[in-house]
Amino acid sequence: MFPFPSPFRRWLLLSTVLGALSAIPSALAQSPPPPQPVPSPPPVPAPVDHPYAGTVDLQVDATDLDHHIMSVREAVPVTGAGDMVLLYPQWLPGNHSPSGQIDKLGSLSIFANGKPIPWTRDPANMFAFHVPVPSGVDRLDVSFQFLSPVEAKEGRVVMTPAMLDLQWNSVVLYPAGYFSRDITLAPHLLLPDGWGFGSALERAGGNGARVDFKPVTLNVLVDSPLYAGRNFERVDLDPGGRTPVHLDVVADRPDQLEITPDQLKIHKALVQQAYKLFNSRHYDHYDFLLSLSDEMSGIGLEHHRSSEDGTSSGYFIDWAHQAAERDLLSHEYTHSWNGKFRRPADLWQPNFNVPEQDSLLWVYEGQTQYWGKILAARAGLHTRQEALDSLALTAATYANGVGRSWRALEDTTNDPIIAQRRPIPWRSWQRSEDYYEEGALMWLEADMTIRQLSHGQRSLDDFARTFFSPDDGSYDVLTYRFDDVVKALADVQPYDWRGFLLSHLDRTGTVPPLGGLEKGGYRLVFTDTETPFQSSVDRHRGTTDFAFSLGLSLTSDGTMQAVIWNSPAFRAGLAVGTRIVAVDGLAFAMDDLKQAVRVAKTHPAPIELLVRSGNRFRTVRIDYHDGLRYPHLSRIDNTADLLDAALSPRP
């Protein structure tokens, strides 16, 4: 026997009755009434900060590698009869958007005392499931599958024959009405035989392929992903240190795990340079989870006591060509301080189904992007020249930022929610998550301003030591607002920091954000020679870049991956997806296109392209004569090299 109808079931009954009544014709009516909205369903219980009774037992079977399926069983304690709502995580930390993969949840079934319970999805909230709990039940037995992507077009591939990336938010349903820190779970995992794993979670037991973890709260569980694989290596990055730090590596092949002594030295230096920057640590142990794979999708995602770092299989064995990816670890590591410990107030939410707001991502991500570049140089992940070339490429990208003419930098913090990282046709005009790289240029200027005003006595390092470093050893989240950032900057160096920040964040127009480079002693210049760093970026993206000349970027077969708004290519009528078939009458070859650009510098004839869009062919002529252009930084004579001081390692 079910209890008295819940509010949700009463709403269903009312909606049904009203629908039936509306279908009865009225003899008195002269014309049908205009449509009226149906009653809204009762809201899902809001989270309240009080403990959830009991511990949720969570068991995940991750052995079905052939089908990319994880099977989940949960034992969820309940304390009474009535309508219970189970939630699937929707707003995921680090994604800054409602990106929970509810579309990949399958085969949901719920039992109580061995009998099936008919669940109902909330009609307004697709991540909420109503469960009518009968009297006399003290536990729900829940099972479902996470049907992870088999191909990249379906989303991130997280299971391959050699490895897996387990994000716990994909394999958990949790009771509504509670803060995530008030729900305790006991996680258990079944792995393929012989696989090793790395995670910030602490092991409690298990044998063979079964792993039992110590009980943790839901917020800690979701913040503690796991990498596992048949080719696994764990490396100590701080031997004898106060808090353990490890590099946990999974790879497609065993030889890809081999780390040279110099590479190991560099990764150890990253830990030490971070400690010298922040003068604190906000974890009791830390794990870099690093996947080296051409099959499992890449990633860069921050967590408080770990990070998910996924890059190509050649990270170690092809080190010289991996410059574009070598600041990945320094960026995600910085987030332990900036983003996880210190967090914007509107990015902290009580559980994973309350909407986030992203207004301060220019600190959370923008300053992290800056420190990622700086720490990469200080540790040796980037050479000094690679660091300069990286900044040159960023500066050139935003020097002609046409999208800034209508959309301010601060508004781009809404982009994770607006676009959710879906492809867009006109990236340079629409703008995307520019708070990363343009944000980094803003923080570069803040750093150089402090160095100038203090005559080299202070820098943004001092801001990092104070703002991100109170309560050394604590990893309880500490939130902040805009005014806190302004005050902390002023405490380091008196200045109109509110005006400085707002001039960058609220400004529209075409003024390039290059003040930091110039104050640091450099100017942006262009030559016809591509830097090795940009070659690495092209290799990583699988493109060849003509962004600063023709205004386009091409895949190897001549397909346009990007076209810059109002560039020569744009004015010639070209768009993303168009493929170049021939250059000046000859079948397309990348080197021939480069040569055509070189020749056009001294010849008045336009560059002639035969292009294909869908099933249509046409000839276009690009009237461009400035040659190949690639960004570099050049020293400004008779100025202090403040940028070099920022890039230099701390003793």
XYZ file of C-alpha atoms in Angstrom:
651
model
C 0.000 0.000 0.000
C 1.405 3.406 -0.973
C 1.214 6.334 1.443
C -1.067 9.347 1.001
C -0.310 10.874 -2.413
C 2.818 13.029 -2.460
C 2.723 16.633 -3.735
C 4.148 15.365 -7.012
C 1.431 12.734 -7.411
C -1.271 15.211 -6.404
C 0.064 17.520 -9.113
C -0.144 14.684 -11.648
C -3.735 13.981 -10.589
C -4.674 17.674 -10.771
C -3.088 18.073 -14.200
C -4.975 15.028 -15.460
C -8.307 16.279 -14.109
C -7.783 19.779 -15.513
C -6.839 18.322 -18.865
C -10.006 16.229 -18.928
C -12.197 19.193 -17.944
C -10.691 21.383 -20.630
C -11.742 18.818 -23.213
C -15.468 19.094 -22.263
C -17.133 21.503 -24.700
C -19.062 24.342 -23.181
C -22.521 24.882 -24.595
C -22.340 28.495 -23.552
C -19.012 29.295 -25.131
C -19.160 31.279 -28.369
C -15.467 30.674 -29.155
C -12.732 28.500 -27.616
C -10.833 30.181 -24.771
C -7.212 31.139 -25.411
C -4.564 28.667 -24.156
C -3.521 28.847 -20.525
C -0.400 27.324 -18.954
C -0.744 23.998 -17.184
C 0.079 24.084 -13.461
C 3.784 23.898 -12.676
C 4.941 20.790 -10.851
C 5.994 21.189 -7.224
C 9.665 22.192 -6.973
C 12.328 19.617 -6.198
C 13.271 19.922 -2.501
C 15.859 22.650 -2.014
C 19.111 21.640 -0.302
C 19.247 22.178 3.455
C 22.414 21.949 5.535
C 21.639 18.973 7.761
C 23.084 15.430 7.810
C 21.585 12.705 5.679
C 20.777 9.647 7.785
C 23.005 6.699 6.979
C 25.687 5.984 4.384
C 24.953 5.370 0.720
C 26.724 2.242 -0.509
C 27.962 2.816 -4.081
C 29.329 -0.007 -6.234
C 30.659 0.558 -9.747
C 31.637 -2.197 -12.181
C 33.995 -0.710 -14.799
C 35.036 -3.953 -16.501
C 32.878 -3.817 -19.659
C 35.502 -2.169 -21.821
C 34.145 -3.605 -25.071
C 30.853 -1.747 -24.721
C 32.182 1.268 -22.736
C 29.558 0.645 -20.042
C 29.844 1.182 -16.291
C 27.245 -0.634 -14.194
C 26.159 0.961 -10.919
C 24.411 -0.362 -7.803
C 23.462 1.867 -4.880
C 21.936 1.081 -1.504
C 20.274 4.324 -0.396
C 19.030 4.528 3.227
C 15.582 6.075 3.730
C 13.906 7.176 6.947
C 10.237 7.275 6.034
C 7.510 6.817 3.477
C 6.543 9.392 0.876
C 7.874 11.031 -2.275
C 11.687 10.847 -2.399
C 13.641 12.604 -5.130
C 16.936 11.252 -6.433
C 19.166 13.635 -8.396
C 21.729 13.006 -11.113
C 24.490 15.661 -10.956
C 23.855 18.460 -13.440
C 26.137 21.426 -12.599
C 29.657 20.013 -12.604
C 32.556 21.800 -10.875
C 35.222 22.910 -13.328
C 32.765 22.736 -16.241
C 31.033 25.922 -15.039
C 27.875 24.734 -16.797
C 24.942 22.294 -16.586
C 26.892 19.589 -18.406
C 25.899 16.437 -16.501
C 25.468 13.584 -18.986
C 21.907 12.603 -18.115
C 21.455 11.378 -21.698
C 23.911 8.575 -20.959
C 22.065 7.181 -17.938
C 20.290 3.927 -18.770
C 18.505 0.915 -17.308
C 17.394 2.678 -14.127
C 15.538 0.367 -11.749
C 14.642 0.779 -8.086
C 13.635 -1.912 -5.597
C 12.549 -1.904 -1.957
C 12.371 -5.117 0.073
C 12.808 -7.020 -3.170
C 9.839 -5.383 -4.906
C 10.100 -2.922 -7.830
C 9.257 0.737 -7.228
C 7.893 2.680 -10.252
C 10.010 5.829 -10.510
C 8.874 8.929 -12.454
C 11.089 11.555 -14.031
C 10.228 15.097 -12.988
C 8.515 16.780 -15.992
C 10.358 20.076 -15.479
C 13.725 18.826 -14.191
C 15.160 16.027 -16.304
C 17.858 15.314 -13.688
C 15.318 14.508 -10.928
C 13.559 11.181 -10.340
C 10.545 10.834 -8.028
C 10.374 7.607 -6.032
C 7.200 6.803 -3.984
C 8.726 5.099 -0.924
C 6.236 2.647 0.678
C 5.790 2.288 4.425
C 8.159 -0.078 6.187
C 11.086 0.524 3.816
C 14.474 1.542 5.185
C 16.550 1.199 2.000
C 16.219 1.637 -1.736
C 18.241 -0.632 -4.009
C 19.057 1.410 -7.098
C 20.799 0.197 -10.237
C 21.598 1.877 -13.551
C 24.232 2.089 -16.265
C 26.490 4.872 -17.416
C 26.613 4.356 -21.182
C 29.829 6.238 -21.838
C 30.692 7.449 -25.353
C 32.010 4.898 -27.810
C 33.109 7.565 -30.310
C 34.338 11.109 -29.802
C 31.324 12.545 -31.653
C 29.177 11.291 -28.730
C 31.277 13.068 -26.096
C 34.496 12.390 -24.206
C 35.698 8.819 -24.623
C 36.511 7.704 -21.056
C 36.939 3.935 -21.522
C 39.374 2.177 -23.860
C 40.931 -1.305 -23.835
C 43.920 0.206 -22.010
C 42.500 2.769 -19.555
C 39.533 4.554 -18.060
C 38.688 7.906 -16.507
C 36.056 7.463 -13.804
C 34.260 10.672 -12.879
C 32.030 9.777 -9.960
C 29.386 12.353 -10.895
C 28.576 10.105 -13.876
C 27.818 7.085 -11.687
C 25.832 8.406 -8.735
C 22.248 9.327 -7.871
C 21.818 11.187 -4.599
C 18.877 12.314 -2.423
C 17.525 15.818 -2.955
C 17.092 18.176 -0.013
C 20.653 18.077 1.345
C 23.978 19.833 0.925
C 26.453 17.568 -0.862
C 28.788 17.807 2.141
C 26.071 16.231 4.318
C 25.667 13.016 2.291
C 28.178 10.236 2.999
C 28.944 7.447 0.552
C 31.054 4.291 0.721
C 32.486 3.789 -2.805
C 33.542 0.415 -4.202
C 35.021 -0.229 -7.639
C 35.580 -3.312 -9.762
C 38.421 -2.888 -12.264
C 39.741 -5.164 -15.012
C 42.280 -7.678 -13.711
C 45.819 -6.405 -13.410
C 45.043 -2.706 -13.730
C 46.646 -0.040 -11.567
C 44.864 3.136 -10.536
C 45.408 6.598 -9.115
C 42.981 8.801 -7.194
C 42.818 11.253 -4.330
C 40.427 8.802 -2.645
C 41.976 6.699 0.092
C 41.777 2.939 -0.136
C 40.131 1.052 2.720
C 40.515 -2.503 1.457
C 39.457 -4.927 -1.241
C 41.273 -7.699 -2.991
C 42.252 -8.452 -6.565
C 40.370 -6.232 -8.957
C 37.945 -4.988 -6.291
C 38.808 -1.724 -4.545
C 37.038 -0.444 -1.430
C 37.491 3.220 -0.570
C 37.065 4.990 2.731
C 33.645 6.650 3.124
C 33.585 10.263 1.943
C 31.022 12.993 1.522
C 29.422 13.494 -1.882
C 31.269 16.740 -2.600
C 34.626 15.041 -1.928
C 33.677 11.992 -4.008
C 32.741 14.063 -7.065
C 35.973 16.033 -6.578
C 38.090 12.848 -6.573
C 38.105 11.167 -10.001
C 40.085 8.020 -10.749
C 42.389 7.020 -13.585
C 43.091 3.342 -14.121
C 44.865 1.327 -16.777
C 46.797 -1.774 -17.677
C 49.897 0.406 -18.260
C 50.228 2.397 -15.051
C 53.088 4.127 -13.244
C 53.114 6.117 -10.004
C 55.920 8.632 -9.475
C 56.766 10.511 -6.277
C 57.192 14.221 -7.094
C 58.094 15.370 -3.583
C 60.091 12.625 -1.838
C 60.228 13.281 1.894
C 57.962 16.323 1.542
C 55.486 17.526 4.124
C 52.535 16.349 2.031
C 52.706 13.563 -0.563
C 52.459 14.570 -4.226
C 52.357 11.902 -6.928
C 52.157 11.705 -10.697
C 49.828 8.812 -11.623
C 50.266 7.985 -15.314
C 48.269 5.679 -17.595
C 49.296 5.146 -21.215
C 48.307 3.307 -24.364
C 51.626 1.424 -24.358
C 54.217 0.646 -21.660
C 57.044 2.536 -23.409
C 55.027 5.777 -23.239
C 55.398 5.739 -19.445
C 59.165 6.158 -19.572
C 60.244 9.436 -17.941
C 63.765 10.712 -18.424
C 65.700 12.044 -15.421
C 65.442 15.585 -16.824
C 61.672 15.289 -17.299
C 61.266 13.985 -13.761
C 63.359 16.881 -12.460
C 61.110 19.367 -14.259
C 57.904 17.892 -12.821
C 59.398 17.900 -9.335
C 60.374 21.536 -9.878
C 56.746 22.373 -10.699
C 55.706 21.312 -7.192
C 58.467 23.333 -5.557
C 57.882 26.442 -7.667
C 54.167 26.311 -6.797
C 55.031 26.142 -3.101
C 57.349 29.140 -3.488
C 54.620 31.070 -5.275
C 51.729 30.313 -2.912
C 53.695 29.628 0.292
C 51.008 27.133 1.347
C 49.260 23.933 0.380
C 45.573 23.226 0.770
C 45.550 19.443 0.582
C 46.806 16.558 2.702
C 48.001 14.784 -0.462
C 47.828 15.532 -4.176
C 47.700 13.358 -7.307
C 48.320 14.495 -10.866
C 46.207 12.036 -12.881
C 47.861 11.977 -16.301
C 46.578 9.978 -19.279
C 48.761 9.610 -22.366
C 46.494 8.361 -25.096
C 45.443 8.705 -28.694
C 42.244 6.756 -27.911
C 40.879 8.189 -24.665
C 39.827 11.813 -24.992
C 42.050 14.504 -23.564
C 41.027 16.695 -20.671
C 42.196 19.344 -18.257
C 39.996 19.456 -15.160
C 40.842 20.745 -11.720
C 40.128 19.161 -8.364
C 41.176 20.096 -4.862
C 43.522 17.181 -4.212
C 44.050 15.980 -7.773
C 43.691 16.958 -11.406
C 42.579 15.180 -14.563
C 45.232 15.808 -17.188
C 44.773 14.058 -20.517
C 47.110 14.623 -23.444
C 48.631 12.787 -26.385
C 50.593 9.564 -26.080
C 53.857 11.311 -26.971
C 54.004 13.605 -23.934
C 57.228 12.003 -22.637
C 58.611 10.103 -25.624
C 58.133 13.034 -28.053
C 58.849 15.789 -25.544
C 60.375 18.251 -28.017
C 57.143 18.520 -29.999
C 54.773 18.760 -27.033
C 55.333 22.393 -26.013
C 51.674 23.287 -26.628
C 50.593 20.798 -23.946
C 53.353 21.222 -21.382
C 51.568 23.920 -19.353
C 48.539 21.672 -18.786
C 49.745 20.345 -15.435
C 50.854 23.755 -14.171
C 47.440 25.228 -14.999
C 45.417 22.500 -13.290
C 47.753 22.392 -10.287
C 47.293 26.140 -9.765
C 43.565 25.484 -9.431
C 44.115 23.713 -6.108
C 44.714 27.211 -4.746
C 42.776 29.338 -7.240
C 39.347 27.863 -7.875
C 39.146 24.994 -5.417
C 40.401 26.497 -2.112
C 39.610 30.138 -2.958
C 36.417 30.103 -4.991
C 34.110 32.809 -6.330
C 31.040 33.032 -4.099
C 28.660 32.520 -7.002
C 30.533 29.408 -8.162
C 30.054 27.629 -4.841
C 26.707 25.852 -4.582
C 25.279 23.525 -1.910
C 24.844 20.576 -4.276
C 25.305 19.646 -7.922
C 21.825 20.603 -9.097
C 21.728 24.244 -7.994
C 22.732 26.581 -10.862
C 26.139 28.205 -10.724
C 27.012 31.738 -11.789
C 30.305 32.423 -13.529
C 30.903 36.147 -13.052
C 34.415 35.831 -11.583
C 35.872 33.287 -13.989
C 38.361 35.947 -15.083
C 40.010 35.320 -11.693
C 39.253 31.594 -11.376
C 40.436 30.753 -14.899
C 42.079 33.935 -16.171
C 44.618 34.256 -13.401
C 45.124 30.486 -13.375
C 45.918 30.693 -17.087
C 48.526 33.319 -16.280
C 50.079 31.308 -13.469
C 49.983 28.206 -15.635
C 52.242 29.960 -18.141
C 54.487 31.474 -15.476
C 54.925 28.250 -13.478
C 55.574 26.287 -16.667
C 58.488 28.619 -17.382
C 59.772 28.674 -13.811
C 59.732 24.884 -13.549
C 61.225 24.256 -16.992
C 58.118 22.775 -18.621
C 58.622 25.619 -21.092
C 61.921 27.191 -22.022
C 62.090 30.944 -21.687
C 61.697 31.269 -25.469
C 58.699 28.943 -25.543
C 57.092 31.036 -22.806
C 57.655 34.232 -24.816
C 56.338 32.609 -27.985
C 53.248 31.397 -26.123
C 52.522 34.932 -24.944
C 53.140 36.267 -28.459
C 50.544 33.887 -29.905
C 48.000 34.859 -27.239
C 48.681 38.571 -27.758
C 48.344 38.295 -31.541
C 45.062 36.426 -31.229
C 43.517 39.229 -29.182
C 45.320 42.148 -30.834
C 42.749 42.021 -33.618
C 39.946 40.770 -31.384
C 37.073 42.034 -33.512
C 34.518 40.464 -31.181
C 35.558 42.936 -28.499
C 33.881 45.683 -30.519
C 30.473 44.473 -29.313
C 31.014 42.029 -26.458
C 32.947 42.846 -23.279
C 35.372 40.396 -21.705
C 33.224 40.015 -18.587
C 30.276 38.761 -20.629
C 32.381 35.883 -21.944
C 32.242 34.371 -18.432
C 28.676 33.389 -19.347
C 29.852 31.355 -22.313
C 30.153 27.965 -20.553
C 26.421 28.206 -19.874
C 25.484 29.776 -23.229
C 27.468 27.507 -25.548
C 28.583 24.648 -23.276
C 31.696 24.324 -25.464
C 29.746 23.377 -28.549
C 31.339 24.396 -31.868
C 30.441 27.890 -33.072
C 30.822 29.211 -36.632
C 32.479 32.594 -35.985
C 34.691 32.211 -32.931
C 36.567 35.487 -33.460
C 33.329 37.508 -33.747
C 31.017 35.705 -31.327
C 33.787 35.325 -28.743
C 33.914 32.267 -26.543
C 35.649 31.656 -23.222
C 38.043 34.566 -23.715
C 38.331 35.061 -19.957
C 41.083 32.410 -20.141
C 43.621 33.903 -22.533
C 42.554 37.544 -22.634
C 42.144 37.228 -18.874
C 45.758 36.066 -18.696
C 46.841 39.198 -20.604
C 44.932 41.327 -18.091
C 46.731 39.650 -15.186
C 50.050 40.020 -16.991
C 49.411 43.761 -17.091
C 48.452 43.741 -13.398
C 51.729 41.982 -12.589
C 53.834 44.356 -14.684
C 52.004 47.362 -13.177
C 52.825 46.247 -9.646
C 56.464 45.667 -10.616
C 56.714 49.117 -12.216
C 55.056 51.006 -9.370
C 57.055 49.205 -6.684
C 60.336 49.440 -8.634
C 60.605 45.667 -8.678
C 60.019 45.216 -4.948
C 56.594 43.598 -5.309
C 54.673 41.626 -7.909
C 51.548 39.569 -8.456
C 53.383 36.813 -6.568
C 52.632 38.799 -3.418
C 48.928 38.791 -4.264
C 49.056 35.001 -4.726
C 50.791 34.495 -1.368
C 48.143 36.446 0.504
C 44.920 35.923 -1.424
C 45.216 32.184 -2.099
C 47.183 31.202 0.958
C 45.400 31.854 4.289
C 44.967 28.873 6.620
C 47.917 26.840 5.361
C 46.971 23.169 5.498
C 43.218 23.756 5.366
C 41.214 22.587 2.374
C 37.857 23.965 3.421
C 36.560 26.216 0.643
C 36.973 29.974 1.211
C 34.815 32.138 -1.062
C 35.387 35.684 -2.333
C 33.714 38.519 -4.262
C 34.890 41.277 -6.589
C 35.625 43.727 -3.776
C 37.831 41.144 -2.048
C 40.009 40.957 -5.166
C 40.281 44.752 -5.365
C 41.246 45.038 -1.691
C 43.851 42.283 -1.890
C 45.509 43.965 -4.882
C 45.516 47.339 -3.109
C 47.093 45.738 -0.042
C 49.978 44.622 -2.258
C 50.324 47.893 -4.195
C 48.173 51.049 -3.825
C 46.515 51.781 -7.170
C 43.066 52.233 -8.707
C 42.564 48.503 -9.111
C 38.803 48.780 -9.392
C 39.205 51.100 -12.359
C 41.949 48.921 -13.819
C 39.861 45.754 -13.692
C 36.672 47.376 -14.943
C 38.529 48.998 -17.843
C 39.466 45.496 -19.018
C 36.276 43.691 -18.094
C 33.614 46.174 -19.227
C 35.418 47.690 -22.192
C 34.243 47.230 -25.741
C 36.096 48.544 -28.746
C 39.187 47.592 -30.689
C 41.982 48.639 -28.306
C 44.224 45.548 -28.035
C 45.041 44.302 -24.489
C 48.807 44.566 -24.945
C 49.673 46.887 -22.048
C 51.230 44.080 -20.017
C 53.726 43.173 -22.730
C 54.734 46.780 -23.238
C 55.158 47.426 -19.511
C 57.157 44.213 -19.343
C 59.570 45.493 -21.980
C 58.255 43.816 -25.160
C 56.240 44.616 -28.257
C 54.322 42.310 -30.540
C 55.818 41.958 -34.033
C 55.184 39.672 -37.015
C 57.662 37.890 -39.273
C 57.323 35.307 -42.031
C 58.821 32.589 -39.806
C 56.632 30.390 -37.643
C 57.920 29.787 -34.107
C 58.487 26.197 -32.946
C 55.855 26.827 -30.284
C 53.209 27.725 -32.852
C 54.231 24.666 -34.876
C 53.554 22.601 -31.758
C 50.135 24.215 -31.384
C 49.326 23.449 -35.025
C 50.465 19.865 -34.581
C 48.365 19.435 -31.457
C 45.261 20.893 -33.138
C 45.847 19.102 -36.419
C 45.776 22.395 -38.326
C 47.939 24.834 -40.240
C 47.396 28.433 -39.182
C 47.087 31.362 -41.554
C 45.149 33.390 -38.956
C 47.387 36.475 -39.121
C 47.677 36.546 -42.915
C 44.769 35.131 -44.923
C 42.668 34.879 -41.779
C 41.941 31.159 -41.721
C 43.058 27.860 -40.233
C 43.104 24.640 -42.265
C 43.097 20.925 -41.602
C 45.507 18.794 -43.629
C 42.993 18.258 -46.466
C 42.357 21.996 -46.841
C 39.109 22.181 -44.866
C 38.643 25.480 -43.058
C 38.443 24.913 -39.323
C 38.310 28.640 -38.555
C 37.827 31.846 -40.520
C 38.594 35.177 -38.855
C 35.785 37.713 -39.022
C 36.434 40.507 -41.556
C 39.761 38.937 -42.603
C 40.806 38.645 -46.285
C 39.361 35.106 -46.311
C 36.084 36.340 -44.795
C 35.783 39.182 -47.315
C 36.313 36.642 -50.096
C 33.219 34.786 -48.898
C 34.869 31.845 -47.141
C 33.463 30.144 -44.040
C 34.114 27.220 -41.707
C 33.695 23.855 -43.443
C 34.676 25.109 -46.898
C 37.470 23.017 -48.439
C 40.200 24.295 -50.743
C 40.433 22.025 -53.783
C 43.047 23.913 -55.809
C 45.464 26.850 -55.416
C 46.178 28.952 -58.510
C 44.998 26.114 -60.733
C 46.948 23.307 -59.034
C 45.532 20.589 -56.752
C 45.622 21.720 -53.127
C 48.832 21.237 -51.152
C 49.613 23.145 -47.945
C 53.103 24.119 -49.067
C 51.711 25.436 -52.364
C 49.278 27.680 -50.472
C 52.120 29.041 -48.341
C 54.160 29.686 -51.470
C 51.210 31.464 -53.088
C 51.000 33.784 -50.079
C 54.746 34.486 -50.352
C 54.516 35.214 -54.083
C 51.519 37.521 -53.654
C 53.609 39.777 -51.419
C 55.482 41.041 -54.472
C 52.881 40.424 -57.195
C 49.579 42.318 -57.579
C 47.482 39.358 -58.699
C 45.101 37.940 -56.061
C 45.458 34.374 -54.770
C 42.994 32.195 -56.659
C 41.340 29.270 -54.887
C 38.945 26.635 -56.146
C 36.801 25.730 -53.138
C 34.049 23.291 -52.347
C 31.126 23.962 -49.991
C 28.859 20.944 -49.754
C 28.239 19.899 -53.376
C 29.022 23.323 -54.848
C 32.338 24.377 -56.375
C 33.342 27.966 -56.958
C 36.425 30.066 -57.555
C 37.337 32.799 -55.057
C 40.101 35.375 -55.232
C 41.777 36.672 -52.079
C 43.300 40.078 -52.611
C 46.034 39.812 -49.963
C 49.654 40.960 -50.338
C 51.301 41.152 -46.907
C 52.929 37.728 -46.954
C 53.039 35.119 -44.219
C 52.750 36.604 -40.728
C 53.594 34.851 -37.485
C 53.724 36.530 -34.052
C 56.894 37.113 -32.021
C 57.898 39.313 -29.103
C 60.630 41.877 -29.587
C 62.448 43.747 -26.808
C 61.737 47.463 -26.518
C 65.051 49.306 -26.303
C 66.030 50.977 -23.038
C 63.309 49.340 -20.940
C 63.512 46.995 -17.971
C 62.875 43.337 -18.774
C 60.164 42.905 -16.156
C 58.631 39.991 -18.046
C 61.849 38.037 -17.767
C 61.790 38.614 -14.010
C 58.303 37.106 -13.870
C 59.347 34.044 -15.888
C 62.513 33.336 -13.907
C 62.417 30.500 -11.343
C 62.264 31.397 -7.655
C 65.379 30.380 -5.725
